[in-house]
PDB file of C-alpha atoms in Angstrom:
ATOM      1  CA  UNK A 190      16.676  -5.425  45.366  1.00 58.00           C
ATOM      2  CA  UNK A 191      13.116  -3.635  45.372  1.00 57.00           C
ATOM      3  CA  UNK A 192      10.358  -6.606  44.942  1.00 65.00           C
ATOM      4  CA  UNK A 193       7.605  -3.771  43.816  1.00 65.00           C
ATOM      5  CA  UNK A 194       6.097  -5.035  40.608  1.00 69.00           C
ATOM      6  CA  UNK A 195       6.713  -2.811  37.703  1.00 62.00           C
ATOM      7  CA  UNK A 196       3.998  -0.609  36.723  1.00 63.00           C
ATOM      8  CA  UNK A 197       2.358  -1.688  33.626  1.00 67.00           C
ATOM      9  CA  UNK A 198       3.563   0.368  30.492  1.00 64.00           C
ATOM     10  CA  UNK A 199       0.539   3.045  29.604  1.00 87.00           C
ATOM     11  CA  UNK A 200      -1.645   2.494  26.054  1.00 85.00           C
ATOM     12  CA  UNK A 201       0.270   6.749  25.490  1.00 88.00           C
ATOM     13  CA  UNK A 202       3.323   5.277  26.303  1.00 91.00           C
ATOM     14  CA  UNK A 203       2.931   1.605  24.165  1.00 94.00           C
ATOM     15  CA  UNK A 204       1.712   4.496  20.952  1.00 94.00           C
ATOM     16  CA  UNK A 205       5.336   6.224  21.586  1.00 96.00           C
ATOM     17  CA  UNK A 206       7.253   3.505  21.584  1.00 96.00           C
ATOM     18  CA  UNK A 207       5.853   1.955  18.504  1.00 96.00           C
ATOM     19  CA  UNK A 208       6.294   5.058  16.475  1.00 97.00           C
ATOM     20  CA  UNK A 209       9.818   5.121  17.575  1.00 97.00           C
ATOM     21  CA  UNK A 210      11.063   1.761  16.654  1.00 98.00           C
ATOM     22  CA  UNK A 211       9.263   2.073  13.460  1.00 98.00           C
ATOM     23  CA  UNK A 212      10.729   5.379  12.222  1.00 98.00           C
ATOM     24  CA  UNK A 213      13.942   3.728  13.663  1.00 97.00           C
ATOM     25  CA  UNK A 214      13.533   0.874  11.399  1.00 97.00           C
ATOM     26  CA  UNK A 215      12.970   2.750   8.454  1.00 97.00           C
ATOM     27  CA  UNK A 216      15.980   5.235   8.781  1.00 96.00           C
ATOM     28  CA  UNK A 217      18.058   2.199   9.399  1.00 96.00           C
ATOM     29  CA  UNK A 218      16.585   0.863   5.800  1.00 94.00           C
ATOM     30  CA  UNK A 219      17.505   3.365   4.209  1.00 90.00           C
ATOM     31  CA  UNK A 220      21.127   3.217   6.079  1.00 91.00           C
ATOM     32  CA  UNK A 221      20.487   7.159   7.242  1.00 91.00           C
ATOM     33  CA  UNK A 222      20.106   5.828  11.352  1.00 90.00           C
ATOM     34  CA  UNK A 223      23.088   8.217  12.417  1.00 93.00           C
ATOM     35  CA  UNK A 224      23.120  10.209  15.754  1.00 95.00           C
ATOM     36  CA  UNK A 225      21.680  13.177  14.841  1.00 94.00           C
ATOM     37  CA  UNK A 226      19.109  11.697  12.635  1.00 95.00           C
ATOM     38  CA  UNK A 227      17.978   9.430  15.744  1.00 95.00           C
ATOM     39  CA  UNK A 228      17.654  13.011  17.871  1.00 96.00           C
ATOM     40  CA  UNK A 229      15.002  14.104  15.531  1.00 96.00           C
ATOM     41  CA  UNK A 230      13.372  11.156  16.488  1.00 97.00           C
ATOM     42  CA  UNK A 231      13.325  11.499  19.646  1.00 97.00           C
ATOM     43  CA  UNK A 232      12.114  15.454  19.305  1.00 97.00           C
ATOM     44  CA  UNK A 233       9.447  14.350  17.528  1.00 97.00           C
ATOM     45  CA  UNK A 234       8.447  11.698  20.036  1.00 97.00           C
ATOM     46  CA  UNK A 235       8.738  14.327  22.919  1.00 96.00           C
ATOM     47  CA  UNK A 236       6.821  16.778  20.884  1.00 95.00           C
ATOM     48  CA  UNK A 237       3.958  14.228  19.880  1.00 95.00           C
ATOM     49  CA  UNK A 238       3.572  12.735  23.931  1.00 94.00           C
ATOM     50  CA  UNK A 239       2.070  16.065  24.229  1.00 93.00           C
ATOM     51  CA  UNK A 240       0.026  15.836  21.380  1.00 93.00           C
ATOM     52  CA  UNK A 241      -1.402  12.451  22.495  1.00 92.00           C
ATOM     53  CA  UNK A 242      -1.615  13.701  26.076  1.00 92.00           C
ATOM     54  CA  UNK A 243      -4.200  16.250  24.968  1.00 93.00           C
ATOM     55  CA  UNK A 244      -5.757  14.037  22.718  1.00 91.00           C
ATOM     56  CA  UNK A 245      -5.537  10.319  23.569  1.00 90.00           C
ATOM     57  CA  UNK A 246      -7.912   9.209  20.600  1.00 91.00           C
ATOM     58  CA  UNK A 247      -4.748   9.780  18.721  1.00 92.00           C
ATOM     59  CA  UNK A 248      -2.615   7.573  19.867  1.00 93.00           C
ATOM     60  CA  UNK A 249      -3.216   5.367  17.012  1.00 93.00           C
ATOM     61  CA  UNK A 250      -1.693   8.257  14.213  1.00 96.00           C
ATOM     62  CA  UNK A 251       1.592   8.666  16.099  1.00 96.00           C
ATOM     63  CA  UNK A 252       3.573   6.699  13.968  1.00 97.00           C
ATOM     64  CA  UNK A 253       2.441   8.262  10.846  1.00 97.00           C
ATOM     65  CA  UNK A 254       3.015  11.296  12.647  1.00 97.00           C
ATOM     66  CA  UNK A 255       6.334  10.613  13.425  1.00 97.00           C
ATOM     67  CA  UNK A 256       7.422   9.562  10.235  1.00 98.00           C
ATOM     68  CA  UNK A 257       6.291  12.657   8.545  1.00 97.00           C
ATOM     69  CA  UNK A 258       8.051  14.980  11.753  1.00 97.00           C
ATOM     70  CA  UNK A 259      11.027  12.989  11.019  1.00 97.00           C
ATOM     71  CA  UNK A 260      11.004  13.415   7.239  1.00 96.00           C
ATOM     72  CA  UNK A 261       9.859  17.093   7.316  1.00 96.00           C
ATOM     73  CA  UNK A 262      13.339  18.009   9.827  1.00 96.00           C
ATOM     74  CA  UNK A 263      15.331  15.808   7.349  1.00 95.00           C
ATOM     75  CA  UNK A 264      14.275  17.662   4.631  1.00 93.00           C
ATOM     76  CA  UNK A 265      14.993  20.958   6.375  1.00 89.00           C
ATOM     77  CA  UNK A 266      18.724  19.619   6.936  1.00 88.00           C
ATOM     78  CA  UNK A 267      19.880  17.033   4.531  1.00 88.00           C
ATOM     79  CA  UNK A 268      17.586  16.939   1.823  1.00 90.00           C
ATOM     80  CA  UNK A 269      14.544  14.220   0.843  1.00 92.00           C
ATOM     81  CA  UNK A 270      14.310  10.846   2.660  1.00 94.00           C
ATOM     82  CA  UNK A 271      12.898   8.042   1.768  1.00 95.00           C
ATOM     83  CA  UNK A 272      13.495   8.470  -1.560  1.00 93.00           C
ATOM     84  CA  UNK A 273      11.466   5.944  -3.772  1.00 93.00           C
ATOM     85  CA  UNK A 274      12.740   3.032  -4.772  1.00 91.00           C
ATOM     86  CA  UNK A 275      10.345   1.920  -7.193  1.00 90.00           C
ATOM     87  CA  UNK A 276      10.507   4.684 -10.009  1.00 89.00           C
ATOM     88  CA  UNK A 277      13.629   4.255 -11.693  1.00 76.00           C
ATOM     89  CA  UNK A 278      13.771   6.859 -14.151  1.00 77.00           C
ATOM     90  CA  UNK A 279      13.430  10.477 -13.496  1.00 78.00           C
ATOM     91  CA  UNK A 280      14.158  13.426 -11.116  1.00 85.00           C
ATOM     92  CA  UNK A 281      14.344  11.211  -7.366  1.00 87.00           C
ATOM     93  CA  UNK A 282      12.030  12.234  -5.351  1.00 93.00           C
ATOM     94  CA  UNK A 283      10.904  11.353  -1.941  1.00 94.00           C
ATOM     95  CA  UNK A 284       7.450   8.812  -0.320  1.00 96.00           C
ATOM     96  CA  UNK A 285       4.800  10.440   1.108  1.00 97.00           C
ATOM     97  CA  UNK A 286       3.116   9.079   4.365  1.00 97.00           C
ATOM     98  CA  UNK A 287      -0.626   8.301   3.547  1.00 96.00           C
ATOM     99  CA  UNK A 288      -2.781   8.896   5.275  1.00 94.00           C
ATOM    100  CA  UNK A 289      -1.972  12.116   6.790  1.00 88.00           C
ATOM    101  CA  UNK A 290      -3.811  11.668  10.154  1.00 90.00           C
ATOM    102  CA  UNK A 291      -4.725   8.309  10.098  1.00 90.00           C
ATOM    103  CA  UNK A 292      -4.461   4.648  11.112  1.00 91.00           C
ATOM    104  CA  UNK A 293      -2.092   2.176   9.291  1.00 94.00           C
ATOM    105  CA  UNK A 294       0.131   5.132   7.608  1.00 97.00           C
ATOM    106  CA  UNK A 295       2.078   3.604   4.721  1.00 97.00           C
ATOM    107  CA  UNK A 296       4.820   5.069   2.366  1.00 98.00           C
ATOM    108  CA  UNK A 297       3.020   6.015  -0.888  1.00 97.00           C
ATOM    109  CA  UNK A 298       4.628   7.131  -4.320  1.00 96.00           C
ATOM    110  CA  UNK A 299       2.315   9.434  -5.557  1.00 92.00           C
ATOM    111  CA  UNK A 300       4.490   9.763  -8.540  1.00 92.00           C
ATOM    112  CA  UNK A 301       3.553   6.184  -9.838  1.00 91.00           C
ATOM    113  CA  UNK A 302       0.371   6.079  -7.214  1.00 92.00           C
ATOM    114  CA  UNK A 303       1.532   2.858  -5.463  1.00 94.00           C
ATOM    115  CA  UNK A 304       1.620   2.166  -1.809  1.00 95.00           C
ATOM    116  CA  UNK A 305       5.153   0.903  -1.148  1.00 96.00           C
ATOM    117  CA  UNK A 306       5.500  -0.290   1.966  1.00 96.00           C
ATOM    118  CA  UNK A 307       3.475   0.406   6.014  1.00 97.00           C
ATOM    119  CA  UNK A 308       5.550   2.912   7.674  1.00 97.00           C
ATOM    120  CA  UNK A 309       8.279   1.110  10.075  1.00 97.00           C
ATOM    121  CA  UNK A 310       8.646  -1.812   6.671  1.00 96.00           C
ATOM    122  CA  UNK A 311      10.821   0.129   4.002  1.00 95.00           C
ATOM    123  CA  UNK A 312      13.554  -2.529   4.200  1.00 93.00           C
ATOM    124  CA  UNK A 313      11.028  -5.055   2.661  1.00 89.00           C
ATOM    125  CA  UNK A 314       9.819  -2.291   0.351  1.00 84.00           C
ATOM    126  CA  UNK A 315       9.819  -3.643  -3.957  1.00 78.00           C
ATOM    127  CA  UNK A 316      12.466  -1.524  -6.054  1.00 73.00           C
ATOM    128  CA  UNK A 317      12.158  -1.065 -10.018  1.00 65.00           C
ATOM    129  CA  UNK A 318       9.000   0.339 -11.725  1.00 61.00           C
ATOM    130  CA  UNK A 319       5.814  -0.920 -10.697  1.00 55.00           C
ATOM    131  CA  UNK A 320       4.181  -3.547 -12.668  1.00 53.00           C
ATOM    132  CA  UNK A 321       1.345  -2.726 -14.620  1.00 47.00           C
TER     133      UNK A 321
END
């Protein structure tokens, strides 16, 4: 058994990992956390280390990055995710991740112009219309 301490887990690597489990945590919300929906995850992790690697002042947008990689390849294969669960009337229609490139993304219904829950928190998102 080695006794070499472990190296400490890099502020790039921290950024990853927090997209991930977020993501994670909001495909398993909305009960979508199969296999192949947990590969896309993981491309868009690989694909955004790079990102982050070039630019490190990003590391703080990866998980609203991530969330909109993952939704954009979902939406390529299976159709729109997360769908909103506050409007309940109407065509459904998917969140958006606001903002764009940005700290503290959040799902947003543009549709009704509500925030509805920070990226990685869709289980503890409201359903029904929003009050008014």
């Amino acid at each position: 058994m080695s006794t070499d301490p472990v190296p400490p887990v890099s502020h790039l690597e921290q950024s990853l990992h927090r997209a991930r489990a977020l993501v994670l945590a909001d495909l398993i919300a909305g009960e979508v956390a199969e296999a192949d929906v947990v590969s896309l995850v993981e491309e868009s992790v690989v694909q955004r280390r790079w990102w982050v690697e070039q630019w490190p002042d990003g590391a703080q947008y990866v998980a609203g990055l991530v969330a909109q990689d993952v939704q954009d390849a979902l939406l390529e294969r299976y159709g729109r995710w997360p769908l909103c669960p506050v409007c309940g009337s109407g065509d459904p229609h998917a969140l958006e991740v606001e903002p764009e490139l940005g700290p503290d993304p959040h799902w947003v219904c543009h549709k009704a112009g509500v925030k509805v829950a920070a990226v990685g928190s869709l289980a503890a998102a409201p359903s029904g219309p929003p009050s008014s």
